[in-house]
Tab-separated table of C-alpha atoms (C1' of nucleotides) in Angstrom:
chain	number	residue	atom	x	y	z
A	274	MET	CA	-22.513	47.627	-4.912
A	275	VAL	CA	-23.339	45.737	-1.782
A	276	GLN	CA	-25.655	43.425	-3.629
A	277	LYS	CA	-23.100	42.728	-6.304
A	278	ALA	CA	-20.434	41.912	-3.734
A	279	LEU	CA	-22.794	39.723	-1.810
A	280	LYS	CA	-23.713	37.831	-4.921
A	281	GLU	CA	-20.090	37.109	-5.677
A	282	ILE	CA	-19.430	36.074	-2.134
A	283	LYS	CA	-22.352	33.675	-2.154
A	284	ARG	CA	-21.154	31.853	-5.179
A	285	GLY	CA	-20.262	28.251	-4.493
A	286	VAL	CA	-20.726	28.486	-0.735
A	287	ALA	CA	-22.540	25.736	1.071
A	288	GLU	CA	-24.278	27.897	3.628
A	289	ILE	CA	-24.234	31.388	5.078
A	290	ILE	CA	-25.423	31.708	8.625
A	291	ASP	CA	-26.510	35.232	9.471
A	292	GLU	CA	-26.456	36.699	6.003
A	293	GLU	CA	-27.862	39.940	7.364
A	294	ARG	CA	-24.708	40.484	9.310
A	295	VAL	CA	-22.616	39.965	6.201
A	296	THR	CA	-24.743	42.503	4.348
A	297	GLU	CA	-24.315	44.946	7.191
A	298	LEU	CA	-20.551	44.570	7.167
A	299	LEU	CA	-20.414	45.164	3.447
A	300	LYS	CA	-22.652	48.170	3.702
A	301	ASN	CA	-20.504	49.601	6.435
A	302	TYR	CA	-17.455	49.103	4.279
A	303	TYR	CA	-18.927	50.877	1.301
A	304	GLU	CA	-20.484	53.692	3.262
A	305	ASN	CA	-17.906	54.322	5.983
A	306	GLY	CA	-14.831	52.568	4.659
A	307	GLU	CA	-14.602	50.358	7.691
A	308	ASN	CA	-12.907	47.005	7.416
A	309	TYR	CA	-14.077	43.807	9.025
A	310	TYR	CA	-12.342	40.623	10.101
A	311	ILE	CA	-12.726	37.189	8.613
A	312	LYS	CA	-11.147	34.269	10.344
A	313	ALA	CA	-10.152	30.804	9.244
A	314	GLY	CA	-8.158	28.269	11.187
A	315	PHE	CA	-5.481	25.965	9.892
A	316	ASP	CA	-3.852	22.939	11.346
A	317	PRO	CA	-0.105	23.379	11.850
A	318	THR	CA	0.640	19.758	11.018
A	319	ALA	CA	-0.033	19.741	7.292
A	320	PRO	CA	1.642	22.649	5.572
A	321	ASP	CA	1.065	21.225	2.115
A	322	LEU	CA	-1.882	23.140	0.774
A	323	HIS	CA	-3.971	21.518	-1.916
A	324	LEU	CA	-6.891	22.597	-4.062
A	325	GLY	CA	-9.310	21.565	-1.337
A	326	HIS	CA	-7.897	24.261	0.891
A	327	THR	CA	-7.933	26.806	-1.884
A	328	VAL	CA	-11.700	26.731	-2.122
A	329	LEU	CA	-11.705	28.402	1.251
A	330	ILE	CA	-8.707	30.609	0.671
A	331	GLN	CA	-9.982	31.877	-2.641
A	332	LYS	CA	-13.183	32.902	-0.999
A	333	MET	CA	-11.217	34.866	1.550
A	334	ALA	CA	-9.143	36.459	-1.201
A	335	LEU	CA	-12.334	37.531	-2.884
A	336	MET	CA	-13.615	39.074	0.295
A	337	GLN	CA	-10.385	40.945	0.741
A	338	LYS	CA	-11.469	42.901	-2.315
A	339	TYR	CA	-14.578	43.875	-0.422
A	340	GLY	CA	-13.031	45.230	2.704
A	341	ALA	CA	-12.120	42.117	4.617
A	342	ARG	CA	-8.984	41.636	6.672
A	343	VAL	CA	-8.084	37.988	6.985
A	344	GLN	CA	-7.170	36.462	10.324
A	345	PHE	CA	-5.216	33.417	9.353
A	346	VAL	CA	-5.145	31.382	12.534
A	347	ILE	CA	-2.509	28.741	12.882
A	348	GLY	CA	-3.834	26.299	15.415
A	349	ASP	CA	-0.590	25.487	17.109
A	350	PHE	CA	-2.326	25.079	20.449
A	351	THR	CA	-5.426	23.250	19.235
A	352	GLY	CA	-3.229	21.169	17.007
A	353	MET	CA	-1.908	19.434	20.041
A	354	ILE	CA	-5.335	18.025	20.733
A	355	GLY	CA	-6.347	17.180	17.217
A	356	ASP	CA	-9.675	17.973	15.705
A	357	PRO	CA	-11.983	15.052	16.322
A	358	THR	CA	-13.821	15.746	13.063
A	359	GLY	CA	-13.715	12.499	11.179
A	360	LYS	CA	-11.689	9.766	12.711
A	361	ASN	CA	-8.387	11.320	13.436
A	362	GLU	CA	-5.727	9.515	15.304
A	363	THR	CA	-3.976	11.046	18.232
A	364	ARG	CA	-1.677	13.792	17.088
A	365	LYS	CA	1.976	13.843	17.605
A	366	LYS	CA	3.089	16.731	19.685
A	367	LEU	CA	4.794	19.374	17.676
A	368	ASP	CA	7.647	21.380	18.982
A	369	ARG	CA	7.789	25.120	18.589
A	370	GLU	CA	10.383	24.996	15.882
A	371	THR	CA	8.393	22.688	13.626
A	372	VAL	CA	5.304	24.786	14.078
A	373	LEU	CA	7.127	27.921	13.042
A	374	LYS	CA	8.624	26.168	10.083
A	375	ASN	CA	5.229	24.910	9.016
A	376	ALA	CA	3.804	28.376	9.433
A	377	LYS	CA	6.468	29.729	7.126
A	378	THR	CA	5.522	27.158	4.524
A	379	TYR	CA	1.907	28.181	4.857
A	380	GLU	CA	2.811	31.782	4.251
A	381	GLU	CA	4.709	30.993	1.109
A	382	GLN	CA	1.810	29.041	-0.286
A	383	VAL	CA	-1.075	31.071	0.954
A	384	PHE	CA	0.198	34.369	-0.404
A	385	LYS	CA	-0.060	32.990	-3.873
A	386	ILE	CA	-3.736	33.639	-3.342
A	387	LEU	CA	-4.234	36.011	-0.447
A	388	ASP	CA	-3.186	39.621	-0.331
A	389	PRO	CA	-0.425	39.778	2.290
A	390	LYS	CA	-1.182	43.404	3.070
A	391	LYS	CA	-4.647	42.452	4.216
A	392	THR	CA	-3.737	39.314	6.111
A	393	ASP	CA	-2.671	38.745	9.695
A	394	ILE	CA	-1.101	35.447	10.563
A	395	VAL	CA	-1.747	34.615	14.191
A	396	PHE	CA	-1.017	31.682	16.459
A	397	ASN	CA	-3.682	30.608	18.866
A	398	SER	CA	-1.167	29.540	21.471
A	399	THR	CA	-0.709	33.300	22.025
A	400	TRP	CA	-3.943	33.631	23.948
A	401	PHE	CA	-4.244	30.084	25.193
A	402	THR	CA	-0.985	30.071	27.074
A	403	GLU	CA	-2.122	33.283	28.740
A	404	MET	CA	-5.495	31.858	29.578
A	405	GLY	CA	-4.299	29.473	32.268
A	406	SER	CA	-6.201	26.617	33.802
A	407	ILE	CA	-8.745	28.803	35.557
A	408	GLY	CA	-9.560	30.456	32.262
A	409	LEU	CA	-9.902	27.081	30.696
A	410	VAL	CA	-12.345	25.870	33.297
A	411	GLU	CA	-14.331	29.066	32.835
A	412	LEU	CA	-14.446	28.345	29.152
A	413	THR	CA	-15.918	24.907	29.768
A	414	THR	CA	-18.719	26.342	31.928
A	415	THR	CA	-20.168	28.089	28.911
A	416	PHE	CA	-21.342	24.887	27.355
A	417	ASN	CA	-22.862	21.588	28.366
A	418	VAL	CA	-22.468	17.987	27.403
A	419	ALA	CA	-25.933	17.561	25.983
A	420	ARG	CA	-25.367	20.344	23.494
A	421	MET	CA	-21.938	19.046	22.705
A	422	LEU	CA	-23.462	15.707	21.861
A	423	GLU	CA	-25.614	17.424	19.282
A	424	ARG	CA	-22.640	17.383	17.058
A	425	GLU	CA	-23.307	14.605	14.619
A	426	ASP	CA	-20.107	12.634	14.920
A	427	PHE	CA	-20.094	12.862	18.706
A	428	GLU	CA	-23.650	11.670	18.797
A	429	LYS	CA	-22.886	8.716	16.585
A	430	ARG	CA	-19.896	7.737	18.612
A	431	PHE	CA	-21.753	8.144	21.861
A	432	LYS	CA	-24.643	5.992	20.697
A	433	SER	CA	-22.349	3.292	19.391
A	434	ASN	CA	-20.290	3.359	22.584
A	435	THR	CA	-17.170	4.476	20.815
A	436	PRO	CA	-15.054	6.357	23.302
A	437	ILE	CA	-14.916	10.134	23.151
A	438	SER	CA	-12.085	11.751	24.985
A	439	ILE	CA	-12.717	14.838	27.081
A	440	SER	CA	-10.046	16.664	25.180
A	441	GLU	CA	-12.101	16.193	22.063
A	442	PHE	CA	-14.915	18.113	23.696
A	443	LEU	CA	-12.438	20.848	24.331
A	444	TYR	CA	-11.568	21.250	20.703
A	445	PRO	CA	-14.705	23.044	19.517
A	446	LEU	CA	-14.562	25.271	22.565
A	447	LEU	CA	-10.998	26.266	21.908
A	448	GLN	CA	-11.615	26.874	18.249
A	449	GLY	CA	-14.621	28.968	19.151
A	450	TYR	CA	-12.620	30.932	21.656
A	451	ASP	CA	-10.271	32.008	18.894
A	452	SER	CA	-13.156	34.102	17.623
A	453	VAL	CA	-13.507	35.705	21.035
A	454	ALA	CA	-9.829	36.566	21.231
A	455	LEU	CA	-9.773	37.880	17.697
A	456	LYS	CA	-13.204	39.519	17.722
A	457	SER	CA	-13.860	38.048	14.320
A	458	ASP	CA	-16.800	39.219	12.252
A	459	ILE	CA	-17.052	36.239	9.976
A	460	GLU	CA	-15.561	32.762	10.153
A	461	LEU	CA	-15.057	30.504	7.186
A	462	GLY	CA	-14.680	26.755	7.157
A	463	GLY	CA	-15.660	23.536	5.430
A	464	THR	CA	-19.147	22.130	5.905
A	465	ASP	CA	-17.729	19.568	8.314
A	466	GLN	CA	-16.756	22.479	10.548
A	467	THR	CA	-20.243	23.918	10.951
A	468	PHE	CA	-20.584	22.950	14.597
A	469	ASN	CA	-17.206	24.377	15.527
A	470	LEU	CA	-17.916	27.566	13.618
A	471	LEU	CA	-21.200	28.084	15.388
A	472	MET	CA	-19.375	27.637	18.642
A	473	GLY	CA	-17.577	30.868	17.849
A	474	ARG	CA	-20.914	32.648	17.750
A	475	HIS	CA	-21.970	31.083	20.987
A	476	LEU	CA	-18.776	32.022	22.788
A	477	GLN	CA	-18.717	35.560	21.480
A	478	ARG	CA	-22.126	35.975	23.084
A	479	ALA	CA	-21.054	34.258	26.299
A	480	TYR	CA	-18.001	36.476	26.612
A	481	ASN	CA	-19.869	39.656	25.666
A	482	VAL	CA	-17.675	40.461	22.744
A	483	GLY	CA	-20.391	42.736	21.487
A	484	LYS	CA	-20.902	40.958	18.205
A	485	GLU	CA	-21.648	37.533	16.890
A	486	GLN	CA	-19.697	36.306	13.945
A	487	ALA	CA	-21.428	35.263	10.786
A	488	VAL	CA	-20.483	31.848	9.450
A	489	ILE	CA	-19.754	30.885	5.890
A	490	THR	CA	-19.245	27.231	5.074
A	491	MET	CA	-17.687	25.972	1.887
A	492	PRO	CA	-18.437	22.602	0.323
A	493	LEU	CA	-15.729	19.989	0.669
A	494	LEU	CA	-13.931	19.360	-2.544
A	495	GLU	CA	-13.835	15.752	-3.626
A	496	GLY	CA	-10.441	14.351	-4.395
A	497	LEU	CA	-9.274	12.865	-7.670
A	498	ASP	CA	-11.146	9.647	-6.959
A	499	GLY	CA	-14.403	11.593	-6.906
A	500	VAL	CA	-15.529	9.876	-3.726
A	501	ASN	CA	-13.543	10.988	-0.706
A	502	LYS	CA	-12.786	14.525	0.223
A	503	MET	CA	-9.481	15.784	-1.005
A	504	SER	CA	-6.821	15.061	1.553
A	505	LYS	CA	-3.166	14.471	1.697
A	506	SER	CA	-3.429	11.256	3.618
A	507	LEU	CA	-5.672	9.711	0.986
A	508	GLY	CA	-3.282	10.755	-1.732
A	509	ASN	CA	-6.094	12.067	-3.919
A	510	TYR	CA	-5.021	15.671	-3.906
A	511	ILE	CA	-3.517	18.292	-6.151
A	512	GLY	CA	-0.983	20.355	-4.251
A	513	ILE	CA	-0.667	23.992	-5.185
A	514	THR	CA	3.096	23.737	-5.291
A	515	GLU	CA	3.104	20.886	-7.763
A	516	SER	CA	4.655	21.351	-11.175
A	517	ALA	CA	2.511	22.612	-14.020
A	518	ASP	CA	2.748	19.270	-15.811
A	519	ASP	CA	1.655	17.251	-12.807
A	520	MET	CA	-1.162	19.598	-12.026
A	521	PHE	CA	-2.430	19.555	-15.555
A	522	GLY	CA	-2.223	15.786	-15.737
A	523	LYS	CA	-4.035	15.275	-12.480
A	524	LEU	CA	-6.798	17.661	-13.448
A	525	MET	CA	-7.272	15.878	-16.750
A	526	SER	CA	-7.676	12.572	-14.959
A	527	ILE	CA	-10.803	13.533	-13.040
A	528	SER	CA	-14.099	12.152	-14.229
A	529	ASP	CA	-16.419	14.254	-16.367
A	530	GLU	CA	-18.965	14.422	-13.625
A	531	LEU	CA	-16.437	15.659	-11.125
A	532	MET	CA	-15.222	18.262	-13.588
A	533	TRP	CA	-18.404	20.288	-13.141
A	534	LYS	CA	-18.035	20.343	-9.410
A	535	TYR	CA	-14.490	21.550	-9.803
A	536	TYR	CA	-15.702	24.185	-12.220
A	537	GLU	CA	-18.203	25.448	-9.761
A	538	VAL	CA	-15.916	25.786	-6.767
A	539	LEU	CA	-12.528	26.372	-8.341
A	540	SER	CA	-13.068	28.318	-11.540
A	541	ASP	CA	-13.375	32.078	-11.739
A	542	LYS	CA	-15.822	31.794	-14.586
A	543	ASP	CA	-19.378	33.023	-14.118
A	544	LEU	CA	-21.884	30.396	-13.190
A	545	GLU	CA	-23.834	31.223	-16.357
A	546	GLU	CA	-20.778	30.665	-18.448
A	547	ILE	CA	-20.225	27.302	-16.813
A	548	LYS	CA	-23.832	26.342	-17.457
A	549	GLU	CA	-23.349	27.239	-21.112
A	550	LEU	CA	-20.309	25.001	-21.268
A	551	GLN	CA	-22.157	22.164	-19.679
A	552	LYS	CA	-24.994	22.619	-22.135
A	553	SER	CA	-22.668	22.477	-25.125
A	554	VAL	CA	-21.093	19.328	-23.803
A	555	ASP	CA	-24.481	17.736	-23.255
A	556	GLU	CA	-25.529	18.688	-26.764
A	557	GLY	CA	-22.333	17.271	-28.142
A	558	SER	CA	-21.080	20.503	-29.661
A	559	LEU	CA	-18.158	20.598	-27.239
A	560	HIS	CA	-15.974	17.616	-26.459
A	561	PRO	CA	-15.811	17.008	-22.712
A	562	LYS	CA	-12.068	16.726	-22.977
A	563	LYS	CA	-11.932	20.284	-24.321
A	564	ALA	CA	-13.982	21.535	-21.407
A	565	LYS	CA	-11.672	19.790	-19.011
A	566	GLU	CA	-8.655	21.250	-20.714
A	567	MET	CA	-10.020	24.732	-20.208
A	568	LEU	CA	-10.464	24.067	-16.529
A	569	ALA	CA	-7.013	22.582	-16.186
A	570	LEU	CA	-5.477	25.531	-18.005
A	571	GLU	CA	-7.231	28.031	-15.819
A	572	ILE	CA	-6.084	26.397	-12.621
A	573	VAL	CA	-2.522	25.727	-13.684
A	574	GLU	CA	-2.315	29.344	-14.815
A	575	ARG	CA	-3.333	30.513	-11.409
A	576	TYR	CA	-0.474	28.771	-9.627
A	577	HIS	CA	2.116	29.076	-12.369
A	578	ASP	CA	1.584	31.266	-15.429
A	579	SER	CA	-0.132	31.037	-18.769
A	580	ASN	CA	3.068	30.193	-20.525
A	581	LYS	CA	3.742	27.172	-18.354
A	582	ALA	CA	0.117	26.143	-18.521
A	583	GLN	CA	0.226	26.125	-22.322
A	584	LYS	CA	3.401	24.122	-22.249
A	585	ALA	CA	1.847	21.623	-19.871
A	586	LYS	CA	-1.072	21.213	-22.234
A	587	VAL	CA	1.155	20.683	-25.262
A	588	GLU	CA	3.235	18.203	-23.326
A	589	PHE	CA	0.164	16.386	-22.170
A	590	ASP	CA	-1.191	16.037	-25.695
A	591	LYS	CA	2.150	14.858	-26.884
A	592	VAL	CA	2.568	12.126	-24.323
A	593	HIS	CA	-0.970	10.946	-23.903
A	594	SER	CA	-2.986	11.721	-26.987
A	595	LYS	CA	-0.275	11.210	-29.563
A	596	LYS	CA	1.615	8.695	-27.438
A	597	GLU	CA	4.897	10.379	-28.047
A	598	LEU	CA	7.677	10.672	-25.572
A	599	PRO	CA	7.765	13.479	-23.081
A	600	SER	CA	10.322	16.185	-23.754
A	601	ASP	CA	12.180	15.890	-20.534
A	602	MET	CA	12.882	12.679	-18.773
A	603	ASN	CA	15.136	11.862	-15.936
A	604	GLU	CA	18.413	10.471	-17.133
A	605	TYR	CA	20.426	7.782	-15.469
A	606	ALA	CA	23.751	6.167	-16.056
A	607	LEU	CA	24.227	2.460	-15.379
A	608	SER	CA	27.059	0.077	-15.973
A	609	ALA	CA	26.705	-2.704	-18.529
A	610	PRO	CA	25.574	-5.364	-18.682
A	611	ILE	CA	22.565	-4.986	-16.503
A	612	TRP	CA	19.482	-7.065	-16.066
A	613	ILE	CA	16.399	-5.148	-17.196
A	614	ALA	CA	14.448	-5.729	-13.968
A	615	LYS	CA	17.387	-4.609	-11.907
A	616	ALA	CA	17.791	-1.500	-14.028
A	617	LEU	CA	14.141	-0.539	-13.611
A	618	ASN	CA	14.411	-0.998	-9.884
A	619	GLU	CA	17.597	0.973	-9.637
A	620	ILE	CA	16.279	4.038	-11.411
A	621	GLY	CA	13.138	4.033	-9.325
A	622	LEU	CA	10.636	3.092	-12.002
A	623	GLU	CA	9.843	-0.090	-10.118
A	624	SER	CA	9.776	-0.720	-6.403
A	625	SER	CA	11.469	-4.111	-6.602
A	626	THR	CA	12.868	-6.486	-9.138
A	627	SER	CA	9.979	-8.829	-8.430
A	628	GLN	CA	7.525	-6.089	-9.286
A	629	ALA	CA	9.511	-5.332	-12.419
A	630	ARG	CA	9.298	-8.975	-13.494
A	631	ARG	CA	5.546	-8.959	-12.995
A	632	ASP	CA	5.149	-5.836	-15.055
A	633	ILE	CA	7.325	-7.235	-17.809
A	634	LYS	CA	5.150	-10.340	-17.918
A	635	GLN	CA	2.104	-8.136	-18.281
A	636	GLY	CA	3.594	-6.176	-21.116
A	637	ALA	CA	3.758	-2.939	-19.208
A	638	VAL	CA	7.426	-2.359	-19.863
A	639	LYS	CA	8.666	-0.789	-23.064
A	640	ILE	CA	12.185	-0.235	-24.276
A	641	ASP	CA	12.472	2.430	-26.973
A	642	GLY	CA	8.765	2.048	-27.578
A	643	GLN	CA	8.929	-1.714	-28.077
A	644	LYS	CA	7.245	-4.020	-25.618
A	645	CYS	CA	9.799	-5.940	-23.642
A	646	GLN	CA	8.953	-9.637	-23.866
A	647	ASP	CA	11.949	-11.142	-22.194
A	648	GLU	CA	12.201	-10.761	-18.471
A	649	GLN	CA	15.735	-12.083	-18.511
A	650	LEU	CA	16.940	-9.429	-20.901
A	651	GLN	CA	20.360	-7.961	-20.292
A	652	LEU	CA	20.874	-4.378	-21.341
A	653	GLN	CA	24.066	-3.915	-23.266
A	654	LYS	CA	25.956	-0.690	-23.770
A	655	GLY	CA	23.938	2.071	-25.341
A	656	GLU	CA	21.142	4.519	-24.680
A	657	TYR	CA	17.638	3.365	-24.014
A	658	ILE	CA	14.324	4.900	-23.202
A	659	LEU	CA	12.528	2.830	-20.629
A	660	GLN	CA	8.844	3.100	-19.948
A	661	VAL	CA	6.616	1.475	-17.350
A	662	GLY	CA	2.906	1.845	-17.811
A	663	LYS	CA	1.662	4.995	-19.430
A	664	ARG	CA	3.216	7.590	-17.253
A	665	LYS	CA	6.632	6.552	-16.074
A	666	PHE	CA	9.561	7.268	-18.337
A	667	ALA	CA	13.299	7.419	-17.979
A	668	LYS	CA	16.307	7.754	-20.211
A	669	VAL	CA	19.101	5.357	-19.409
A	670	LYS	CA	22.654	5.377	-20.558
A	671	VAL	CA	24.398	2.060	-20.101
A	672	VAL	CA	28.147	2.222	-20.148
B	210	G	C1'	-10.688	-3.737	40.185
B	211	G	C1'	-13.141	-8.526	38.031
B	212	U	C1'	-14.408	-11.532	33.673
B	213	G	C1'	-14.329	-12.581	28.636
B	214	A	C1'	-12.772	-11.663	23.427
B	215	G	C1'	-9.073	-10.300	20.161
B	216	A	C1'	-4.077	-8.657	17.690
B	217	U	C1'	-2.958	-11.792	10.273
B	218	A	C1'	0.023	-8.096	4.404
B	219	C	C1'	-1.997	-0.728	2.547
B	220	U	C1'	-7.225	-1.331	4.925
B	221	C	C1'	-11.151	-4.713	6.213
B	222	A	C1'	-11.129	-9.823	6.862
B	223	A	C1'	-10.646	-15.647	6.426
B	224	G	C1'	-7.365	-19.501	8.011
B	225	C	C1'	-7.128	-22.701	13.928
B	226	G	C1'	-0.749	-28.468	13.147
B	227	G	C1'	1.648	-29.973	7.074
B	228	C	C1'	-1.931	-28.927	0.634
B	229	C	C1'	0.124	-21.194	3.514
B	230	A	C1'	3.696	-16.245	0.681
B	231	A	C1'	-1.438	-17.213	3.446
B	232	C	C1'	-9.145	-17.441	0.902
B	233	G	C1'	-12.149	-13.122	-0.035
B	234	A	C1'	-13.375	-7.746	-0.416
B	235	G	C1'	-11.731	-2.755	-0.920
B	236	G	C1'	-7.690	0.054	-2.465
B	237	G	C1'	-3.366	0.210	-5.654
B	238	C	C1'	-0.675	-1.150	-10.229
B	239	A	C1'	-0.846	-3.057	-15.186
B	240	G	C1'	-3.361	-4.811	-19.881
B	241	A	C1'	-7.789	-4.237	-23.312
B	242	C	C1'	-11.320	-0.425	-24.540
B	243	U	C1'	-11.137	5.166	-24.505
B	244	G	C1'	-10.668	11.298	-24.334
B	245	U	C1'	-3.953	9.480	-19.867
B	246	A	C1'	-11.019	9.857	-18.689
B	247	A	C1'	-15.358	7.458	-16.152
B	248	A	C1'	-17.784	2.684	-16.502
B	249	U	C1'	-16.635	-2.341	-17.892
B	250	C	C1'	-13.652	-6.854	-18.644
B	251	U	C1'	-8.801	-9.354	-17.521
B	252	G	C1'	-4.213	-10.075	-14.836
B	253	C	C1'	-1.036	-8.809	-10.765
B	254	U	C1'	-0.683	-7.021	-5.728
B	255	G	C1'	6.383	-10.101	0.240
B	256	G	C1'	11.610	-10.064	-1.220
B	257	U	C1'	16.044	-11.937	-3.858
B	258	U	C1'	22.251	-10.559	-9.777
B	259	U	C1'	17.718	-13.993	-12.232
B	260	U	C1'	12.048	-17.381	-9.927
B	261	C	C1'	9.415	-24.966	-11.651
B	262	A	C1'	14.852	-22.195	-6.493
B	263	C	C1'	15.909	-19.743	-2.084
B	264	C	C1'	14.969	-16.141	1.997
B	265	U	C1'	11.794	-13.293	5.417
B	266	U	C1'	6.544	-12.541	7.049
B	267	C	C1'	0.711	-13.738	10.570
B	268	G	C1'	1.516	-8.241	18.030
B	269	G	C1'	6.615	-9.466	21.034
B	270	A	C1'	9.786	-13.183	23.517
B	271	G	C1'	10.391	-18.201	24.555
B	272	G	C1'	8.641	-23.524	24.286
B	273	U	C1'	6.307	-28.312	22.320
B	274	U	C1'	6.851	-30.804	17.410
B	275	C	C1'	10.091	-34.023	11.960
B	276	G	C1'	6.921	-29.610	10.907
B	277	A	C1'	3.416	-23.782	13.876
B	278	A	C1'	-0.202	-18.052	11.539
B	279	U	C1'	-2.409	-22.387	13.799
B	280	C	C1'	-0.832	-25.896	20.262
B	281	C	C1'	1.570	-24.200	25.322
B	282	U	C1'	3.884	-20.222	28.633
B	283	C	C1'	4.971	-15.266	29.672
B	284	C	C1'	4.752	-10.162	28.048
B	285	U	C1'	2.671	-5.814	25.419
B	286	C	C1'	-1.478	-3.488	23.422
B	287	U	C1'	-6.708	-3.107	22.009
B	288	C	C1'	-11.920	-4.097	22.677
B	289	A	C1'	-16.502	-5.810	25.167
B	290	C	C1'	-19.249	-6.890	29.538
B	291	C	C1'	-19.593	-6.441	34.908
B	292	A	C1'	-18.207	-3.439	39.162
RNA sequence: GGUGAGAUACUCAAGCGGCCAACGAGGGCAGACUGUAAAUCUGCUGGUUUUCACCUUCGGAGGUUCGAAUCCUCCUCUCACCA
């Protein structure tokens, strides 16, 4: 049992630090029915969860089946500082109300995956406001600058004389202290978090918590561009609250190479099964598009349902493969006569009339399926279907 | 605290009195090709009830000039070096 659980847990992870401890926890669960705590921290500023986050959350959901209780930490205190991982800009301060609102949004999204009965949502300001400045200074004595500079990005910045603020040094300490306050058994995070996660171990020792958390890191999911990690600010993400059609479409647009990575970290299929698929594609017996469709269906199903997923697929084929019109389009009413460029701008298909003119010149604009050649065209009374590029459609009634 | 350098469109980055709505690269959008892929090639990438025209943009505020992103003054902010 333990081995089977461990095997499933290990799937797709980047690294497990202290695997023995994980084994022990599982054993204890199966033999004595004791639960254990897994922790993961989330930034209170970005409540829009995307598939990149789900890699982590799914892993936690899986572990909930094997006796884990999830400590879902909302970093409302640490959020004020901003994680220096990567090149973040200074954060805006968030007021209490916004934080709570964001937390609510998290809950709604996260319980699509996690089991609410086995999840505790906690705010780290709870213990940090209690800690006080003396406590904070004590916290800083547990670590030294040289070790802090071992962190790769700090080291780089230090060597290149890029400023590092003291508060940035505080961040890993604070995040690590969460594990002390919560007495976590395991902490999960992305590979870029490794240093911060290990800090939890260090601090648990320093504060004599009586245990040291194991660390599980998950690979970072590349975004739709296949290069950068999935993030909201880069706009290369698939949000879990997006409509079935959008989700399906976005998944279909990833490159074939990226598809296999997505399979590995996002799909519930066995690794062997995925290998089989990949083999059939390589041999040519399975069209890569088919393989991608299966992936897209699986994921859309997870966040919607199989019915909607099927519909999204049918719709997708209709619009893109057969080049037919989508079944629902936004409808607009305009008064006649109206200049075509103006109309496109008004209904939001184009950002300006100048842009509309450019697109018309390039042949990107279609009216009722016919390329629009005349940028001066006036739309007279009647109903038209306007299209810009391959994906933007609208129905317009001119009266 | 002292000295020097810089601030240009989504990002990086040219331009240093008229030829500048501003080179180039990345990104984005569109077209061709396709599997709405990827790769590749091509075009576009301030705005305007209408474009061989007009209007607004080069950190901010003034000034010089027929004319300024370019010169001068002050301010704000960044960065580097020294202390």
